[in-house]
Each structure stands twice: as structure tokens, then as C-alpha cells.
mmCIF file of C-alpha atoms in Angstrom:
data_model
loop_
_atom_site.group_PDB
_atom_site.id
_atom_site.type_symbol
_atom_site.label_atom_id
_atom_site.label_comp_id
_atom_site.label_asym_id
_atom_site.label_seq_id
_atom_site.Cartn_x
_atom_site.Cartn_y
_atom_site.Cartn_z
ATOM 1 C CA MET A 1 0.000 0.000 0.000
ATOM 2 C CA THR A 2 1.331 3.464 -0.901
ATOM 3 C CA ASP A 3 2.095 5.762 1.991
ATOM 4 C CA PHE A 4 0.468 9.133 2.123
ATOM 5 C CA VAL A 5 3.069 11.836 1.542
ATOM 6 C CA LEU A 6 2.658 15.581 1.975
ATOM 7 C CA PHE A 7 5.194 18.003 0.465
ATOM 8 C CA ASP A 8 5.707 21.603 1.522
ATOM 9 C CA GLU A 9 4.462 23.097 -1.754
ATOM 10 C CA GLU A 10 1.097 21.327 -1.643
ATOM 11 C CA PHE A 11 0.813 21.870 2.103
ATOM 12 C CA GLN A 12 0.957 25.639 1.498
ATOM 13 C CA GLN A 13 -1.626 25.350 -1.303
ATOM 14 C CA ILE A 14 -3.957 23.330 0.929
ATOM 15 C CA LYS A 15 -3.615 25.867 3.737
ATOM 16 C CA GLU A 16 -4.441 28.640 1.304
ATOM 17 C CA VAL A 17 -7.572 26.872 0.031
ATOM 18 C CA ILE A 18 -8.923 26.068 3.488
ATOM 19 C CA GLY A 19 -8.001 29.547 4.744
ATOM 20 C CA ARG A 20 -10.061 31.026 1.911
ATOM 21 C CA LEU A 21 -12.889 28.585 2.626
ATOM 22 C CA LYS A 22 -12.880 29.561 6.295
ATOM 23 C CA ALA A 23 -13.250 33.252 5.363
ATOM 24 C CA ASP A 24 -15.812 32.724 2.566
ATOM 25 C CA ALA A 25 -17.972 30.370 4.623
ATOM 26 C CA GLN A 26 -17.602 32.514 7.744
ATOM 27 C CA ALA A 27 -16.569 29.397 9.640
ATOM 28 C CA LYS A 28 -14.701 29.131 12.947
ATOM 29 C CA VAL A 29 -12.389 26.287 12.002
ATOM 30 C CA VAL A 30 -11.649 24.340 8.838
ATOM 31 C CA PHE A 31 -9.404 21.311 8.815
ATOM 32 C CA ILE A 32 -8.438 18.388 6.623
ATOM 33 C CA VAL A 33 -7.870 14.853 7.824
ATOM 34 C CA ASP A 34 -6.954 11.728 5.906
ATOM 35 C CA LYS A 35 -9.301 8.765 6.141
ATOM 36 C CA ASN A 36 -6.971 7.057 8.638
ATOM 37 C CA GLY A 37 -7.325 9.884 11.124
ATOM 38 C CA GLN A 38 -4.114 11.844 10.509
ATOM 39 C CA GLN A 39 -4.533 15.597 10.422
ATOM 40 C CA ILE A 40 -3.211 17.181 7.222
ATOM 41 C CA ALA A 41 -3.831 20.911 7.744
ATOM 42 C CA ALA A 42 -6.022 23.249 9.790
ATOM 43 C CA GLN A 43 -7.058 26.907 9.782
ATOM 44 C CA GLY A 44 -8.928 28.988 12.338
ATOM 45 C CA ASP A 45 -9.133 29.332 16.072
ATOM 46 C CA LEU A 46 -7.311 26.148 17.058
ATOM 47 C CA GLU A 47 -6.091 27.179 20.518
ATOM 48 C CA SER A 48 -9.020 25.692 22.382
ATOM 49 C CA LEU A 49 -9.292 22.602 20.171
ATOM 50 C CA ASP A 50 -7.626 19.209 20.559
ATOM 51 C CA THR A 51 -7.109 18.764 16.827
ATOM 52 C CA THR A 52 -5.415 15.348 17.098
ATOM 53 C CA SER A 53 -8.444 13.886 18.878
ATOM 54 C CA LEU A 54 -10.793 15.678 16.494
ATOM 55 C CA ALA A 55 -8.970 14.155 13.531
ATOM 56 C CA SER A 56 -9.143 10.632 14.887
ATOM 57 C CA LEU A 57 -12.807 10.871 15.888
ATOM 58 C CA THR A 58 -13.767 12.425 12.546
ATOM 59 C CA ALA A 59 -12.103 9.565 10.688
ATOM 60 C CA GLY A 60 -13.856 7.054 12.977
ATOM 61 C CA ASN A 61 -17.145 8.777 12.324
ATOM 62 C CA VAL A 62 -16.638 8.749 8.539
ATOM 63 C CA ALA A 63 -15.488 5.119 8.625
ATOM 64 C CA ALA A 64 -18.598 4.085 10.573
ATOM 65 C CA THR A 65 -20.860 6.024 8.197
ATOM 66 C CA ASP A 66 -19.090 4.488 5.192
ATOM 67 C CA GLY A 67 -19.795 1.084 6.700
ATOM 68 C CA LEU A 68 -23.450 2.028 7.096
ATOM 69 C CA ALA A 69 -23.617 3.229 3.491
ATOM 70 C CA LYS A 70 -22.251 -0.052 2.165
ATOM 71 C CA LEU A 71 -24.742 -2.022 4.278
ATOM 72 C CA ILE A 72 -27.666 -0.292 2.581
ATOM 73 C CA GLY A 73 -26.088 -0.470 -0.869
ATOM 74 C CA GLU A 74 -24.725 3.099 -1.176
ATOM 75 C CA LYS A 75 -21.145 3.798 -2.299
ATOM 76 C CA GLU A 76 -20.602 6.397 0.431
ATOM 77 C CA PHE A 77 -22.296 9.318 2.165
ATOM 78 C CA PRO A 78 -20.196 12.172 0.804
ATOM 79 C CA VAL A 79 -21.567 14.717 3.290
ATOM 80 C CA LEU A 80 -22.269 14.493 7.035
ATOM 81 C CA PHE A 81 -23.768 17.240 9.133
ATOM 82 C CA HIS A 82 -23.978 17.487 12.921
ATOM 83 C CA GLU A 83 -26.119 20.244 14.351
ATOM 84 C CA GLY A 84 -25.445 21.479 17.870
ATOM 85 C CA GLU A 85 -26.945 24.169 20.076
ATOM 86 C CA LYS A 86 -24.208 26.671 19.237
ATOM 87 C CA ASP A 87 -21.722 25.003 16.933
ATOM 88 C CA ASN A 88 -22.255 22.778 13.937
ATOM 89 C CA VAL A 89 -19.931 20.425 12.117
ATOM 90 C CA TYR A 90 -20.065 19.895 8.356
ATOM 91 C CA ILE A 91 -18.005 17.014 6.973
ATOM 92 C CA ALA A 92 -17.344 16.433 3.279
ATOM 93 C CA ILE A 93 -15.318 13.678 1.604
ATOM 94 C CA VAL A 94 -12.853 14.948 -1.010
ATOM 95 C CA ASP A 95 -11.569 12.721 -3.787
ATOM 96 C CA GLN A 96 -12.722 9.638 -1.833
ATOM 97 C CA ARG A 97 -9.604 9.820 0.318
ATOM 98 C CA VAL A 98 -9.495 12.932 2.504
ATOM 99 C CA ILE A 99 -12.046 14.514 4.804
ATOM 100 C CA LEU A 100 -12.840 18.214 4.946
ATOM 101 C CA VAL A 101 -14.298 19.415 8.259
ATOM 102 C CA ILE A 102 -15.918 22.810 8.832
ATOM 103 C CA ILE A 103 -16.971 23.999 12.279
ATOM 104 C CA PHE A 104 -19.338 26.978 12.209
ATOM 105 C CA ASP A 105 -21.823 28.818 14.418
ATOM 106 C CA GLU A 106 -24.723 31.249 13.927
ATOM 107 C CA HIS A 107 -22.485 33.667 11.991
ATOM 108 C CA SER A 108 -22.810 31.316 9.047
ATOM 109 C CA SER A 109 -25.439 28.923 7.697
ATOM 110 C CA LEU A 110 -25.630 25.414 6.312
ATOM 111 C CA GLY A 111 -26.490 26.797 2.853
ATOM 112 C CA LEU A 112 -23.472 29.106 2.744
ATOM 113 C CA VAL A 113 -21.101 26.381 3.972
ATOM 114 C CA ARG A 114 -22.440 23.905 1.435
ATOM 115 C CA LEU A 115 -21.990 26.428 -1.386
ATOM 116 C CA ARG A 116 -18.422 27.370 -0.452
ATOM 117 C CA VAL A 117 -17.391 23.769 0.163
ATOM 118 C CA ARG A 118 -18.291 22.853 -3.395
ATOM 119 C CA LYS A 119 -15.739 25.292 -4.835
ATOM 120 C CA ALA A 120 -13.049 24.409 -2.287
ATOM 121 C CA THR A 121 -13.526 20.689 -2.947
ATOM 122 C CA GLN A 122 -12.638 21.163 -6.622
ATOM 123 C CA ASP A 123 -9.463 23.068 -5.709
ATOM 124 C CA LEU A 124 -8.481 20.442 -3.143
ATOM 125 C CA GLU A 125 -9.073 17.602 -5.586
ATOM 126 C CA ARG A 126 -6.613 19.213 -7.991
ATOM 127 C CA ILE A 127 -3.987 19.489 -5.238
ATOM 128 C CA PHE A 128 -4.386 15.869 -4.166
ATOM 129 C CA VAL A 129 -4.077 14.680 -7.749
ATOM 130 C CA SER A 130 -0.833 16.628 -7.986
ATOM 131 C CA ILE A 131 0.454 15.037 -4.744
ATOM 132 C CA GLN A 132 -0.353 11.613 -6.126
ATOM 133 C CA ARG A 133 1.562 12.398 -9.316
ATOM 134 C CA LYS A 134 4.575 13.598 -7.321
ATOM 135 C CA VAL A 135 4.591 10.436 -5.221
ATOM 136 C CA GLU A 136 4.594 8.324 -8.393
ATOM 137 C CA GLU A 137 7.466 10.370 -9.844
ATOM 138 C CA GLU A 138 9.369 10.066 -6.588
ATOM 139 C CA LYS A 139 8.940 6.297 -6.699
ATOM 140 C CA GLU A 140 10.296 6.128 -10.235
ATOM 141 C CA ARG A 141 13.255 8.290 -9.253
ATOM 142 C CA ARG A 142 13.979 5.928 -6.408
ATOM 143 C CA HIS A 143 14.092 3.035 -8.827
ATOM 144 C CA GLU A 144 16.745 5.011 -10.622
ATOM 145 C CA GLY A 145 18.841 5.086 -7.463
ATOM 146 C CA VAL A 146 17.743 8.138 -5.455
ATOM 147 C CA ASP A 147 17.251 7.039 -1.855
ATOM 148 C CA SER A 148 14.383 8.002 0.444
ATOM 149 C CA PRO A 149 15.417 9.946 3.555
ATOM 150 C CA PHE A 150 14.511 6.875 5.603
ATOM 151 C CA ALA A 151 16.640 4.384 3.712
ATOM 152 C CA GLU A 152 19.474 5.042 6.115
ATOM 153 C CA ILE A 153 17.597 4.725 9.398
ATOM 154 C CA THR A 154 19.838 2.609 11.616
ATOM 155 C CA ASP A 155 19.020 0.320 14.533
ATOM 156 C CA GLU A 156 20.840 2.873 16.636
ATOM 157 C CA ASP A 157 18.441 5.657 15.497
ATOM 158 C CA ILE A 158 15.463 3.551 16.489
ATOM 159 C CA ASP A 159 16.922 2.426 19.808
ATOM 160 C CA SER A 160 17.633 6.038 20.727
ATOM 161 C CA LEU A 161 13.883 6.766 20.574
ATOM 162 C CA PHE A 162 13.286 4.358 23.411
ATOM 163 C CA ARG A 163 16.040 5.416 25.752
ATOM 164 C CA GLU A 164 14.556 6.485 29.069
ATOM 165 C CA MET B 1 -0.198 3.361 5.753
ATOM 166 C CA THR B 2 2.459 5.684 7.114
ATOM 167 C CA PHE B 3 1.775 9.399 6.634
ATOM 168 C CA ILE B 4 5.033 11.190 5.804
ATOM 169 C CA ASN B 5 4.603 14.926 6.218
ATOM 170 C CA TYR B 6 7.573 16.732 4.673
ATOM 171 C CA ALA B 7 5.973 20.109 5.423
ATOM 172 C CA ALA B 8 5.829 19.486 9.181
ATOM 173 C CA ARG B 9 8.761 17.004 9.082
ATOM 174 C CA GLU B 10 6.678 14.318 10.774
ATOM 175 C CA ILE B 11 6.142 10.607 10.294
ATOM 176 C CA ASN B 12 2.752 9.369 11.530
ATOM 177 C CA CYS B 13 2.159 5.658 12.060
ATOM 178 C CA LYS B 14 -0.879 3.694 13.187
ATOM 179 C CA ILE B 15 -0.652 0.733 15.560
ATOM 180 C CA VAL B 16 -3.676 -1.379 16.423
ATOM 181 C CA TYR B 17 -4.064 -3.537 19.543
ATOM 182 C CA TYR B 18 -6.204 -6.566 18.648
ATOM 183 C CA GLY B 19 -7.459 -9.513 20.705
ATOM 184 C CA PRO B 20 -10.514 -11.178 22.271
ATOM 185 C CA GLY B 21 -12.914 -9.375 24.615
ATOM 186 C CA LEU B 22 -11.495 -8.456 28.050
ATOM 187 C CA CYS B 23 -7.935 -9.515 27.143
ATOM 188 C CA GLY B 24 -6.497 -6.153 28.271
ATOM 189 C CA LYS B 25 -6.086 -4.032 25.118
ATOM 190 C CA THR B 26 -7.496 -0.910 26.756
ATOM 191 C CA THR B 27 -5.443 -1.635 29.905
ATOM 192 C CA ASN B 28 -2.275 -1.608 27.773
ATOM 193 C CA LEU B 29 -3.154 1.850 26.435
ATOM 194 C CA GLN B 30 -4.161 3.074 29.863
ATOM 195 C CA TYR B 31 -0.791 2.038 31.304
ATOM 196 C CA ILE B 32 1.127 3.677 28.449
ATOM 197 C CA TYR B 33 -0.941 6.825 28.950
ATOM 198 C CA ASP B 34 -0.334 6.894 32.712
ATOM 199 C CA ARG B 35 3.414 6.393 32.362
ATOM 200 C CA THR B 36 4.156 8.763 29.501
ATOM 201 C CA ASN B 37 5.485 12.269 29.955
ATOM 202 C CA PRO B 38 2.556 14.715 29.396
ATOM 203 C CA ALA B 39 4.479 16.551 26.678
ATOM 204 C CA ALA B 40 4.745 13.366 24.628
ATOM 205 C CA LYS B 41 1.119 12.290 24.672
ATOM 206 C CA GLY B 42 -2.301 13.541 23.665
ATOM 207 C CA LYS B 43 -5.638 12.740 25.233
ATOM 208 C CA LEU B 44 -6.645 9.091 25.680
ATOM 209 C CA ILE B 45 -10.027 8.758 24.023
ATOM 210 C CA SER B 46 -12.223 5.789 24.884
ATOM 211 C CA LEU B 47 -15.445 5.175 23.036
ATOM 212 C CA ALA B 48 -16.871 2.713 25.540
ATOM 213 C CA THR B 49 -20.241 1.488 26.767
ATOM 214 C CA GLU B 50 -21.615 2.427 30.186
ATOM 215 C CA THR B 51 -20.026 -0.730 31.562
ATOM 216 C CA ASP B 52 -16.596 0.280 30.225
ATOM 217 C CA ARG B 53 -16.506 -2.206 27.387
ATOM 218 C CA THR B 54 -14.910 -0.772 24.247
ATOM 219 C CA LEU B 55 -17.687 0.129 21.821
ATOM 220 C CA PHE B 56 -15.715 1.475 18.875
ATOM 221 C CA PHE B 57 -12.081 2.200 19.759
ATOM 222 C CA ASP B 58 -9.617 3.723 22.197
ATOM 223 C CA PHE B 59 -7.137 6.181 20.789
ATOM 224 C CA LEU B 60 -3.831 7.472 22.177
ATOM 225 C CA PRO B 61 -1.436 9.704 20.212
ATOM 226 C CA LEU B 62 2.237 9.424 21.278
ATOM 227 C CA ASP B 63 5.328 11.373 20.223
ATOM 228 C CA LEU B 64 8.383 9.160 20.407
ATOM 229 C CA GLY B 65 11.077 11.641 19.444
ATOM 230 C CA THR B 66 13.047 12.497 16.317
ATOM 231 C CA VAL B 67 14.564 10.179 13.743
ATOM 232 C CA ARG B 68 16.674 11.633 10.925
ATOM 233 C CA GLY B 69 15.121 15.059 11.518
ATOM 234 C CA PHE B 70 11.538 13.727 11.426
ATOM 235 C CA LYS B 71 9.262 13.752 14.463
ATOM 236 C CA THR B 72 7.844 10.242 14.916
ATOM 237 C CA ARG B 73 4.230 10.162 16.032
ATOM 238 C CA PHE B 74 2.427 6.918 16.775
ATOM 239 C CA HIS B 75 -1.344 6.670 16.930
ATOM 240 C CA LEU B 76 -2.331 3.721 19.103
ATOM 241 C CA TYR B 77 -5.794 2.245 18.650
ATOM 242 C CA THR B 78 -7.625 -0.664 20.249
ATOM 243 C CA VAL B 79 -10.510 -2.542 18.681
ATOM 244 C CA PRO B 80 -13.662 -3.714 20.479
ATOM 245 C CA GLY B 81 -12.939 -7.337 21.327
ATOM 246 C CA GLN B 82 -16.454 -8.690 21.624
ATOM 247 C CA VAL B 83 -17.331 -10.991 18.731
ATOM 248 C CA PHE B 84 -20.428 -9.075 17.582
ATOM 249 C CA TYR B 85 -18.505 -5.849 16.985
ATOM 250 C CA ASP B 86 -16.735 -7.277 13.943
ATOM 251 C CA ALA B 87 -17.891 -4.526 11.559
ATOM 252 C CA SER B 88 -16.282 -1.879 13.802
ATOM 253 C CA ARG B 89 -13.103 -3.929 14.230
ATOM 254 C CA LYS B 90 -12.681 -4.096 10.491
ATOM 255 C CA LEU B 91 -12.923 -0.298 10.147
ATOM 256 C CA ILE B 92 -10.152 0.324 12.656
ATOM 257 C CA LEU B 93 -7.650 -1.815 10.755
ATOM 258 C CA LYS B 94 -7.865 0.572 7.809
ATOM 259 C CA GLY B 95 -4.422 2.018 7.088
ATOM 260 C CA VAL B 96 -2.727 0.106 9.911
ATOM 261 C CA ASP B 97 1.101 0.021 10.035
ATOM 262 C CA GLY B 98 1.600 -2.467 12.854
ATOM 263 C CA VAL B 99 -0.493 -4.856 14.959
ATOM 264 C CA VAL B 100 -0.191 -6.076 18.549
ATOM 265 C CA PHE B 101 -2.182 -9.200 19.344
ATOM 266 C CA VAL B 102 -3.036 -9.280 23.050
ATOM 267 C CA ALA B 103 -3.808 -12.860 24.105
ATOM 268 C CA ASP B 104 -5.585 -13.723 27.351
ATOM 269 C CA SER B 105 -3.522 -16.328 29.237
ATOM 270 C CA GLN B 106 -6.466 -17.872 31.105
ATOM 271 C CA GLU B 107 -7.146 -21.439 30.065
ATOM 272 C CA ALA B 108 -10.848 -20.727 29.523
ATOM 273 C CA ARG B 109 -9.960 -18.043 26.937
ATOM 274 C CA MET B 110 -7.693 -20.118 24.697
ATOM 275 C CA ASP B 111 -10.445 -20.769 22.154
ATOM 276 C CA ALA B 112 -11.327 -17.069 22.149
ATOM 277 C CA ASN B 113 -7.656 -16.231 21.445
ATOM 278 C CA VAL B 114 -7.515 -18.559 18.475
ATOM 279 C CA GLU B 115 -10.838 -17.306 17.126
ATOM 280 C CA SER B 116 -9.728 -13.677 17.451
ATOM 281 C CA LEU B 117 -6.403 -14.367 15.742
ATOM 282 C CA GLN B 118 -8.224 -15.968 12.813
ATOM 283 C CA ASN B 119 -10.563 -12.976 12.731
ATOM 284 C CA LEU B 120 -7.537 -10.635 12.629
ATOM 285 C CA GLU B 121 -6.039 -12.503 9.709
ATOM 286 C CA LYS B 122 -9.326 -12.381 7.802
ATOM 287 C CA ASN B 123 -9.967 -8.687 8.482
ATOM 288 C CA LEU B 124 -6.400 -7.724 7.543
ATOM 289 C CA HIS B 125 -6.874 -9.554 4.252
ATOM 290 C CA GLU B 126 -9.958 -7.499 3.500
ATOM 291 C CA HIS B 127 -7.798 -4.374 3.696
ATOM 292 C CA GLY B 128 -5.119 -5.936 1.499
ATOM 293 C CA PHE B 129 -2.701 -6.706 4.354
ATOM 294 C CA ASP B 130 -1.105 -10.021 5.216
ATOM 295 C CA LEU B 131 -0.460 -11.072 8.819
ATOM 296 C CA ALA B 132 2.644 -12.872 7.558
ATOM 297 C CA THR B 133 4.308 -9.643 6.386
ATOM 298 C CA ILE B 134 2.836 -6.785 8.449
ATOM 299 C CA PRO B 135 4.825 -5.600 11.538
ATOM 300 C CA TYR B 136 3.374 -7.773 14.265
ATOM 301 C CA VAL B 137 3.952 -8.574 17.947
ATOM 302 C CA LEU B 138 2.287 -11.145 20.227
ATOM 303 C CA GLN B 139 1.628 -10.312 23.877
ATOM 304 C CA LEU B 140 0.673 -13.027 26.369
ATOM 305 C CA ASN B 141 -1.254 -10.987 28.910
ATOM 306 C CA LYS B 142 -2.559 -11.796 32.415
ATOM 307 C CA ARG B 143 0.491 -13.889 33.289
ATOM 308 C CA ASP B 144 -0.198 -13.177 36.996
ATOM 309 C CA LEU B 145 -3.442 -15.174 37.072
ATOM 310 C CA PRO B 146 -3.410 -18.638 38.686
ATOM 311 C CA THR B 147 -5.293 -20.130 35.729
ATOM 312 C CA ALA B 148 -2.700 -18.942 33.215
ATOM 313 C CA VAL B 149 -1.691 -21.547 30.634
ATOM 314 C CA ALA B 150 2.071 -22.213 30.430
ATOM 315 C CA ALA B 151 3.757 -19.607 28.226
ATOM 316 C CA ASP B 152 5.420 -22.156 25.925
ATOM 317 C CA GLU B 153 2.068 -23.858 25.339
ATOM 318 C CA MET B 154 0.528 -20.496 24.392
ATOM 319 C CA TYR B 155 3.510 -19.728 22.167
ATOM 320 C CA ARG B 156 2.980 -23.024 20.363
ATOM 321 C CA GLN B 157 -0.712 -22.328 19.795
ATOM 322 C CA LEU B 158 -0.594 -18.633 18.945
ATOM 323 C CA ASN B 159 2.811 -17.665 17.613
ATOM 324 C CA PHE B 160 2.296 -17.282 13.911
ATOM 325 C CA LYS B 161 5.677 -16.595 12.315
ATOM 326 C CA GLY B 162 8.248 -16.378 15.099
ATOM 327 C CA GLU B 163 7.111 -12.821 15.861
ATOM 328 C CA PRO B 164 8.483 -11.124 18.999
ATOM 329 C CA THR B 165 6.443 -12.416 21.942
ATOM 330 C CA PHE B 166 6.184 -10.848 25.392
ATOM 331 C CA GLU B 167 4.693 -12.031 28.653
ATOM 332 C CA ALA B 168 2.707 -9.253 30.277
ATOM 333 C CA THR B 169 0.588 -8.154 33.210
ATOM 334 C CA ALA B 170 -0.913 -4.986 31.776
ATOM 335 C CA PRO B 171 -2.357 -3.381 34.969
ATOM 336 C CA THR B 172 1.101 -3.286 36.565
ATOM 337 C CA GLY B 173 2.866 -2.575 33.285
ATOM 338 C CA VAL B 174 4.903 -5.777 33.014
ATOM 339 C CA GLY B 175 5.732 -6.240 29.313
ATOM 340 C CA VAL B 176 3.631 -3.269 28.153
ATOM 341 C CA PHE B 177 6.425 -0.991 26.938
ATOM 342 C CA ASP B 178 8.469 -3.934 25.634
ATOM 343 C CA THR B 179 5.513 -4.819 23.413
ATOM 344 C CA LEU B 180 5.098 -1.262 22.168
ATOM 345 C CA LYS B 181 8.816 -0.859 21.472
ATOM 346 C CA ALA B 182 8.963 -4.113 19.526
ATOM 347 C CA VAL B 183 6.093 -3.172 17.219
ATOM 348 C CA ALA B 184 7.243 0.457 16.773
ATOM 349 C CA LYS B 185 10.706 -0.774 15.860
ATOM 350 C CA GLN B 186 9.319 -3.066 13.159
ATOM 351 C CA VAL B 187 7.169 -0.248 11.748
ATOM 352 C CA LEU B 188 10.181 2.079 11.483
ATOM 353 C CA MET B 189 12.282 -0.698 9.933
ATOM 354 C CA GLU B 190 9.587 -1.028 7.262
ATOM 355 C CA LEU B 191 10.094 2.636 6.339
ATOM 356 C CA ARG B 192 13.680 1.830 5.528
ATOM 357 C CA LYS B 193 12.577 -0.619 2.848
ATOM 358 C CA LYS B 194 10.268 1.835 1.083
#
């Protein structure tokens, strides 16, 4: 299975897209998580948020809903929405592999978020396609003899992680 | 599926603790959580029933330190062990980098161990993984109980491919970190091959 790789160039592009989405949708927080629960990027008021836990729970939530979808014969539920007293969470699947999460309150509305997400999703899809292409190119380069930065990890490196 | 983040210079890996109901998967995570420096860990999340049985998963993020300029972050998950939660168990194995099988040493649980191990192999297959090649560690837990089956007998029944095997008593921490180290080491070794 191919690892998921994020390069600096695309990371900046992703941050730009979700930063714009946050402003356009008048959201509090926008973040992107991969389907395994790893956070990719986030924008907004993150101080009070445990983003690592949010990422893992979001992925669990999407995985459970995906399971539900398959049980009733659907491919997936591309959008999930949780409505709270003050804050709401809108979750959209991008390119079948990453999850876009928008947290918003009464300063915005479901309609506005939905509208802005559509545009952002297209931009994000383009970026993820470009990442995929880069990973493939990288792999080919490696076959031609360029080593990955991890090729030289030694036993010593690993043991040093576990020294008390 | 390791997530290599060149932008943040981080490697993120996912380790799943698997095993039959009440074998001590959550207790392993709880002990690791209690004994880890607060700066190196996130919140321990448990999605459990009112009677403290795991309903969906437990989750503990750990920072192990830096390797070759990359921060290594491990996300530890447990699965719900009870047989009827199989659909949830399957979901948690998605994108896994390494597996710990926690076996219950009590004689009465030997069948449950074997059944759970077979279930692990089947569910890994559905995600395109093979128990024979994935980083994998066996833990023989509850060694302190009087009904514990002899360790070499358990090894004979459960050891799959000569994987590292540790005797443990999770509530007091015996064998807990040895198990984690062994699986983390294999996961990082895998990165070298890629």
C-alpha cells in the first residue's frame, strides 16, 4: 500500500484553500484529515481545540458512516452534518480519500457552507491529484537510485527513541 | 499506511491492539498513557459502553522523538474485542502500520484467542494486508493469574511466524512498553525498505 506523503508546496496550497474557505464560509475552524485519522492541515481558532483527537474521531465517524452506506447499498455518504446548540460540524469527503471538516456557528449557515465547500472541494481535488503524481514520480526516481530519507535509518536511530 | 509529512517534518504511524474481549487491550493503552510524559502524549479517548466495554475504539497519540530530523508520532488504537462488533473492528484496521495481538492467558480463553487471531487474519486480508508480512507482535497478557496456561504452550498455539512475543501483566505494566517498542521498531524498519 502506498504511503500518504505531503510536500511543503502542496501543504501551502492546501492551507491557502482552506483559509479562503474559512473566510468565505464565515466558519470558525476548517481542517483536513486523511481517512486514517491523521490531520493534514487546519485553519482557524485552534487554541481551544484538541485537533489530534478531532482528527481521529472524525475519521472514525466517517469510517462508521461508510460502513453504514455499504450495508444499505450506497457507495458512500459524501456529506455528514452534525447540528449542535451553538456550533455545527459539516463534513465532506474529497476525492474519496481525505475529509474536509468545517466547524461553524450562527455567523454562518448550512447553505453558505455547502456552497463554499463545493468550490473548495474542486481546488483540493486538484492538489491531491498533484500530490499523487509527485509520489509516483518520486517512486520512479527511487528506482533510478535516489534514496528516500529513511533508507538510512539505523538500529541505533530507532533504539535512541526508546532510551529512558 | 504511514503518513510522511515533509511540510511538518513528521512521520505518523498507526498501531492497532487486537485480541478477544477483556484480554487487556485498553489496559495496555491506559498504562502507556499513565506512564508517559505529558508533553509526549495527547488525550486518551475511549469510546466505551456504560459498563466500560470498548464500543468502537480507544485512541492514544504518542510522540516518540526524532529520527533523521523527522518527528515520529504513533497513533495507538484498540478494537472492540467482543465478537459481535466485527464490523467496527474491520474499520479500525484501515491504514494500519503495525499490529499487537493481546492474548488472554487464562485457560478458559484459549479458544477465544484462536478465534480472534483468525478474525484478525481475515480482516487484515480485507484491507489488502497479510499477517505474515505486516509488523506484528504477540503479547501473552494476564500472566499473573493462577489459571494462566504455560507460556510455551501459548507460544505453540498462537505464535504465527516467530514474531516477537512478550509475557505481560498490563495493569502493573509488566511487558507493556516492551511490546510497544517491539512493534514500533518493526514499523520504522519497514520505512527503511520503502
